[in-house]
Amino acid sequence: MQKQDLLGLRGMPRKQMEAILDRAVEMKQIVRSEHKRVSHLQGKSVVTLFYENSTRTRMSFELASKYMGAASANMSASASSVAKGETLIDTGATLDMMGVDIIIMRHPMSGAPHLLAKHVKASVVNAGDGMNEHPTQALLDMFTIREHFGAIDGLKIAIIGDALHSRVARSDAYGLMAMGAKLYFAGPSTLMPPEFGRLGVHTGNDIRAAVQGADVVMGLRIQRERQKAGLFPSVREYHHFFGIGMDTLALAKPGALVMHPGPVNRGVELSSYAADCEQSVIRDQVQNGVAVRMAILDMLANGGERA
Ligand code: CP
């Protein structure tokens, strides 16, 4: 198997993203089928190597591997020899020697999967690195939007919340801009990344202007684990000014999609009304996450063709 990595969407050609989304359409049929069993990854081995907590990303990669017949295993840093001081590169070499074909990695440090990819024979997939990127989340977000509207070109997408600390925000910005969306980020000025202006993304602190006429309204989690103190006065005040609720959604286009990468802090970035309303596709995002991750594993293992 020839080594290919998926480390981020920055600079990824639109055609390559579309190829993943197209493959995921086929994979979704498998996820929704009764037997959920194909042999696309027969003979391959996949390891999830997570140095941070996860529910959606880790479980969906593990299920994706199993549905496609791979030998799969999970390695959590706290229960491994990493806790005894083993370096990332030595851990990677150990997995290589065991014949692992694909390593799915989440790490609190930006760039950690890029470092690992330089030192291992296995393909590396970035499952979220610090404040940098979370490419597979952005691909499943794009899949969900494209599935609903048929195309992403020209859609107004409002993304509200802590973009500064969000790797999802960065990957969504690179991916959705490449796919032709009009992107509006809004949140407290202290949580808006200055570099987003250079991408042609609108940024500001007026949530109403961002959501006005939007086709999609996405909330971002407040990344408390990555924030310094004092970036906004209180969670209650944050929700008052930047929480997405019924009033905010009334400004969007009728039927606009409500999205969130999860985990949702109810009553903070989204009201329970917004999280559970008819327009909410938060649960669809989770199911699409399995299909998109199956597509990614299939393409890394088999490229354009299948063995
Ligand atoms: N969206 C996301 O990455 O969720 P998890 O942290 O549960 O994987």
Coordinates of C-alpha atoms and ligand atoms in Angstrom, one line a residue:
M1 CA 0.0 0.0 0.0
Q2 CA 1.5 3.3 -1.1
K3 CA 1.7 5.9 1.7
Q4 CA -0.7 8.8 1.5
D5 CA -1.6 11.1 4.4
L6 CA -4.7 13.3 5.1
L7 CA -3.3 16.1 7.3
G8 CA -5.5 19.1 6.4
L9 CA -7.7 20.8 3.9
R10 CA -5.5 23.9 3.5
G11 CA -4.4 23.8 -0.2
M12 CA -6.3 20.6 -1.0
P13 CA -7.7 20.9 -4.6
R14 CA -11.5 21.1 -4.8
K15 CA -11.5 18.0 -7.1
Q16 CA -9.9 15.9 -4.4
M17 CA -12.5 17.0 -1.8
E18 CA -15.3 16.2 -4.3
A19 CA -13.8 12.8 -4.9
I20 CA -14.0 12.0 -1.2
L21 CA -17.6 13.3 -0.9
D22 CA -18.6 11.3 -4.0
R23 CA -17.1 8.1 -2.5
A24 CA -18.9 8.9 0.8
V25 CA -22.3 8.8 -1.0
E26 CA -21.6 5.1 -1.8
M27 CA -20.4 4.5 1.7
K28 CA -23.5 6.0 3.3
Q29 CA -25.5 3.2 1.6
I30 CA -23.4 0.7 3.4
V31 CA -23.8 2.5 6.8
R32 CA -27.5 2.4 6.3
S33 CA -27.7 -1.2 5.1
E34 CA -28.7 -4.0 7.4
H35 CA -25.4 -5.9 7.2
K36 CA -22.8 -3.1 7.2
R37 CA -20.1 -5.3 5.9
V38 CA -17.8 -4.9 2.9
S39 CA -14.2 -6.1 2.3
H40 CA -12.6 -2.9 1.0
L41 CA -10.0 -2.9 3.8
Q42 CA -9.6 -6.7 4.0
G43 CA -6.0 -7.4 5.0
K44 CA -5.4 -3.8 6.2
S45 CA -4.8 -2.6 9.7
V46 CA -6.0 0.7 11.2
V47 CA -5.1 2.1 14.6
T48 CA -6.7 5.1 16.3
L49 CA -4.0 6.9 18.3
F50 CA -5.8 9.5 20.5
Y51 CA -4.0 11.9 22.9
E52 CA -7.3 13.8 23.6
N53 CA -10.8 12.8 24.4
S54 CA -13.3 12.0 21.6
T55 CA -16.6 10.3 21.1
R56 CA -17.6 11.0 17.5
T57 CA -14.3 11.0 15.6
R58 CA -12.8 8.0 17.3
M59 CA -15.9 5.8 17.3
S60 CA -16.7 6.7 13.7
F61 CA -13.2 5.7 12.5
E62 CA -13.3 2.5 14.5
L63 CA -16.7 1.6 13.1
A64 CA -15.7 2.6 9.6
S65 CA -12.6 0.3 9.8
K66 CA -14.7 -2.6 11.1
Y67 CA -17.5 -2.1 8.5
M68 CA -14.8 -2.4 5.8
G69 CA -13.1 -5.5 7.2
A70 CA -9.9 -4.0 8.5
A71 CA -8.1 -5.3 11.6
S72 CA -8.6 -2.3 13.9
A73 CA -7.3 -1.3 17.3
N74 CA -7.5 1.7 19.6
M75 CA -4.6 3.1 21.5
S76 CA -5.3 5.8 24.0
A77 CA -2.3 7.7 25.2
S78 CA -3.1 7.5 28.9
A79 CA -3.2 3.7 28.8
S80 CA -0.1 3.2 26.7
S81 CA 3.7 3.5 27.1
V82 CA 3.3 7.2 26.2
A83 CA 2.4 7.6 29.8
K84 CA 5.9 6.1 30.7
G85 CA 7.7 8.7 28.6
E86 CA 7.8 7.1 25.1
T87 CA 8.2 9.7 22.3
L88 CA 5.7 10.2 19.5
I89 CA 8.3 9.1 17.0
D90 CA 9.1 5.9 18.9
T91 CA 5.4 5.2 19.3
G92 CA 5.0 5.6 15.5
A93 CA 8.0 3.3 14.8
T94 CA 6.5 0.7 17.1
L95 CA 3.2 0.8 15.3
D96 CA 5.1 0.6 11.9
M97 CA 6.9 -2.6 13.1
M98 CA 3.6 -4.2 13.9
G99 CA 2.5 -3.7 10.3
V100 CA -0.1 -0.9 10.9
D101 CA -1.3 0.5 7.5
I102 CA -3.2 3.6 8.7
I103 CA -2.8 5.6 11.9
I104 CA -5.7 8.0 12.8
M105 CA -4.3 10.5 15.2
R106 CA -5.7 13.2 17.5
H107 CA -3.2 15.4 19.5
P108 CA -3.4 18.6 21.6
M109 CA -0.4 20.0 19.8
S110 CA -0.8 21.6 16.3
G111 CA 1.4 19.8 13.8
A112 CA 1.8 16.6 15.8
P113 CA 0.3 14.4 13.0
H114 CA 2.5 16.1 10.4
L115 CA 5.6 15.2 12.5
L116 CA 4.4 11.6 12.9
A117 CA 3.7 11.4 9.1
K118 CA 7.3 12.3 8.4
H119 CA 8.6 9.4 10.5
V120 CA 6.3 6.5 9.8
K121 CA 5.6 4.2 6.8
A122 CA 1.9 4.0 7.7
S123 CA -0.6 6.6 6.2
V124 CA -1.5 9.2 8.8
V125 CA -5.0 10.8 9.1
N126 CA -5.3 14.0 11.2
A127 CA -8.3 13.5 13.6
G128 CA -7.7 17.0 15.1
D129 CA -4.4 18.7 16.0
G130 CA -4.6 21.5 18.6
M131 CA -6.0 24.7 17.1
N132 CA -4.9 23.8 13.6
E133 CA -7.2 21.5 11.6
H134 CA -9.8 18.8 11.8
P135 CA -10.1 17.9 8.1
T136 CA -12.4 14.9 8.4
Q137 CA -15.0 16.9 10.4
A138 CA -15.0 19.6 7.7
L139 CA -15.4 17.0 5.0
L140 CA -18.5 15.5 6.9
D141 CA -19.8 19.1 7.3
M142 CA -19.4 19.6 3.5
F143 CA -21.0 16.2 2.8
T144 CA -24.0 17.1 5.0
I145 CA -24.5 20.5 3.3
R146 CA -24.1 19.1 -0.2
E147 CA -26.5 16.2 0.5
H148 CA -29.2 18.7 1.5
F149 CA -28.7 21.4 -1.1
G150 CA -27.1 19.4 -4.0
A151 CA -24.1 21.9 -4.1
I152 CA -22.2 24.2 -1.9
D153 CA -21.4 27.0 -4.4
G154 CA -23.0 30.3 -3.5
L155 CA -24.5 29.2 -0.2
K156 CA -24.3 31.7 2.7
I157 CA -22.9 29.8 5.7
A158 CA -22.8 31.5 9.1
I159 CA -20.4 30.0 11.6
I160 CA -20.9 31.4 15.1
G161 CA -18.6 31.1 18.1
D162 CA -15.0 30.5 19.1
A163 CA -13.3 30.4 15.7
L164 CA -9.9 31.3 17.2
H165 CA -9.4 28.1 19.1
S166 CA -11.4 25.9 16.7
R167 CA -9.6 23.4 14.4
V168 CA -13.1 22.7 12.9
A169 CA -13.4 26.4 12.0
R170 CA -10.1 26.4 10.2
S171 CA -10.8 23.2 8.2
D172 CA -14.3 24.4 7.4
A173 CA -12.9 27.8 6.2
Y174 CA -10.4 26.1 3.9
G175 CA -12.9 23.5 2.6
L176 CA -16.0 25.5 2.3
M177 CA -14.2 28.4 0.6
A178 CA -12.7 26.0 -1.9
M179 CA -16.2 24.7 -2.6
G180 CA -17.5 28.2 -3.4
A181 CA -19.5 29.0 -0.2
K182 CA -19.9 32.6 1.1
L183 CA -18.6 32.3 4.7
Y184 CA -19.6 34.6 7.6
F185 CA -17.9 34.0 11.0
A186 CA -19.3 35.9 14.0
G187 CA -18.3 35.9 17.7
P188 CA -16.6 38.0 20.3
S189 CA -13.8 40.0 18.8
T190 CA -11.4 38.2 21.1
L191 CA -12.4 34.8 19.5
M192 CA -12.0 35.8 15.8
P193 CA -8.8 34.7 14.1
P194 CA -7.1 37.6 12.4
E195 CA -5.8 35.5 9.6
F196 CA -9.3 34.6 8.4
G197 CA -9.6 38.0 6.6
R198 CA -6.9 36.8 4.1
L199 CA -9.0 33.8 3.2
G200 CA -11.8 36.0 1.9
V201 CA -14.0 35.0 4.9
H202 CA -16.2 37.6 6.5
T203 CA -15.5 38.0 10.2
G204 CA -17.3 40.2 12.8
N205 CA -19.1 40.3 16.1
D206 CA -22.6 41.0 14.7
I207 CA -24.3 37.6 14.8
R208 CA -27.5 39.0 13.3
A209 CA -25.7 40.3 10.2
A210 CA -23.9 36.9 9.8
V211 CA -27.1 34.9 10.1
Q212 CA -29.4 37.2 8.1
G213 CA -30.5 35.2 5.0
A214 CA -28.1 32.3 5.7
D215 CA -28.6 28.9 4.2
V216 CA -26.7 27.2 7.0
V217 CA -26.1 28.3 10.6
M218 CA -23.4 26.5 12.4
G219 CA -22.5 26.8 16.1
L220 CA -18.9 26.2 17.4
R221 CA -18.1 24.9 20.8
I222 CA -16.5 27.3 23.3
Q223 CA -13.0 25.7 23.5
R224 CA -12.5 26.3 27.2
E225 CA -9.6 23.8 27.4
R226 CA -7.6 25.9 24.9
Q227 CA -8.7 29.4 26.1
K228 CA -6.8 31.8 28.3
A229 CA -8.9 33.4 31.0
G230 CA -10.8 36.7 30.2
L231 CA -11.7 36.3 26.6
F232 CA -15.4 36.8 27.4
P233 CA -17.0 37.9 30.7
S234 CA -19.2 34.9 31.5
V235 CA -20.9 31.9 29.8
R236 CA -24.3 33.5 30.6
E237 CA -23.3 36.7 28.9
Y238 CA -21.8 34.8 26.0
H239 CA -25.1 32.9 25.4
H240 CA -27.0 36.2 25.6
F241 CA -25.0 37.8 22.8
F242 CA -23.8 34.9 20.8
G243 CA -26.0 31.9 21.6
I244 CA -28.1 30.6 18.6
G245 CA -31.7 30.3 19.5
M246 CA -35.2 30.7 18.0
D247 CA -34.8 34.5 17.5
T248 CA -31.5 34.1 15.7
L249 CA -32.8 31.3 13.4
A250 CA -35.7 33.5 12.4
L251 CA -33.2 35.7 10.6
A252 CA -31.9 32.9 8.4
K253 CA -33.6 31.6 5.3
P254 CA -36.7 29.5 6.0
G255 CA -35.5 25.9 6.4
A256 CA -31.9 26.9 6.9
L257 CA -29.8 24.0 8.3
V258 CA -28.6 24.1 11.9
M259 CA -25.3 22.4 12.4
H260 CA -22.7 21.8 15.1
P261 CA -19.7 19.6 15.1
G262 CA -20.4 18.4 18.6
P263 CA -20.1 18.0 21.5
V264 CA -22.8 20.6 22.0
N265 CA -22.9 22.7 25.2
R266 CA -26.7 23.2 25.4
G267 CA -27.6 26.7 26.6
V268 CA -24.2 28.1 25.7
E269 CA -23.5 28.1 21.9
L270 CA -27.0 26.6 21.0
S271 CA -30.3 26.6 22.9
S272 CA -32.0 23.3 23.2
Y273 CA -34.6 24.6 20.7
A274 CA -31.9 25.2 18.1
A275 CA -30.2 21.8 18.7
D276 CA -33.4 19.8 18.4
C277 CA -35.5 21.8 15.9
E278 CA -36.7 20.3 12.6
Q279 CA -33.9 22.1 10.7
S280 CA -31.2 20.7 12.9
V281 CA -28.9 18.2 11.1
I282 CA -26.6 17.6 14.0
R283 CA -27.5 13.9 14.2
D284 CA -27.2 13.5 10.4
Q285 CA -23.7 15.0 10.7
V286 CA -22.8 12.1 13.1
Q287 CA -24.0 9.4 10.7
N288 CA -22.4 11.1 7.7
G289 CA -19.2 11.1 9.7
V290 CA -19.0 7.3 9.5
A291 CA -19.6 7.4 5.7
V292 CA -17.0 10.1 5.1
R293 CA -14.4 8.4 7.2
M294 CA -15.1 5.1 5.4
A295 CA -14.5 7.0 2.1
I296 CA -11.2 8.4 3.4
L297 CA -9.9 5.0 4.6
D298 CA -11.0 3.4 1.3
M299 CA -9.2 6.1 -0.7
L300 CA -6.0 5.9 1.4
A301 CA -6.0 2.1 1.1
N302 CA -7.2 1.6 -2.4
G303 CA -6.8 5.0 -4.2
G304 CA -9.0 5.5 -7.2
E305 CA -9.5 1.8 -7.6
R306 CA -10.4 -1.0 -5.2
A307 CA -8.3 -4.2 -4.8
Ligands
CP1 N1 -16.6 16.8 16.5 C1 -15.7 16.1 17.2 O1 -14.5 16.1 16.8 O2 -16.2 15.4 18.2 P1 -15.4 14.4 19.2 O3 -14.5 15.3 20.0 O4 -16.4 13.7 20.0 O5 -14.6 13.5 18.3

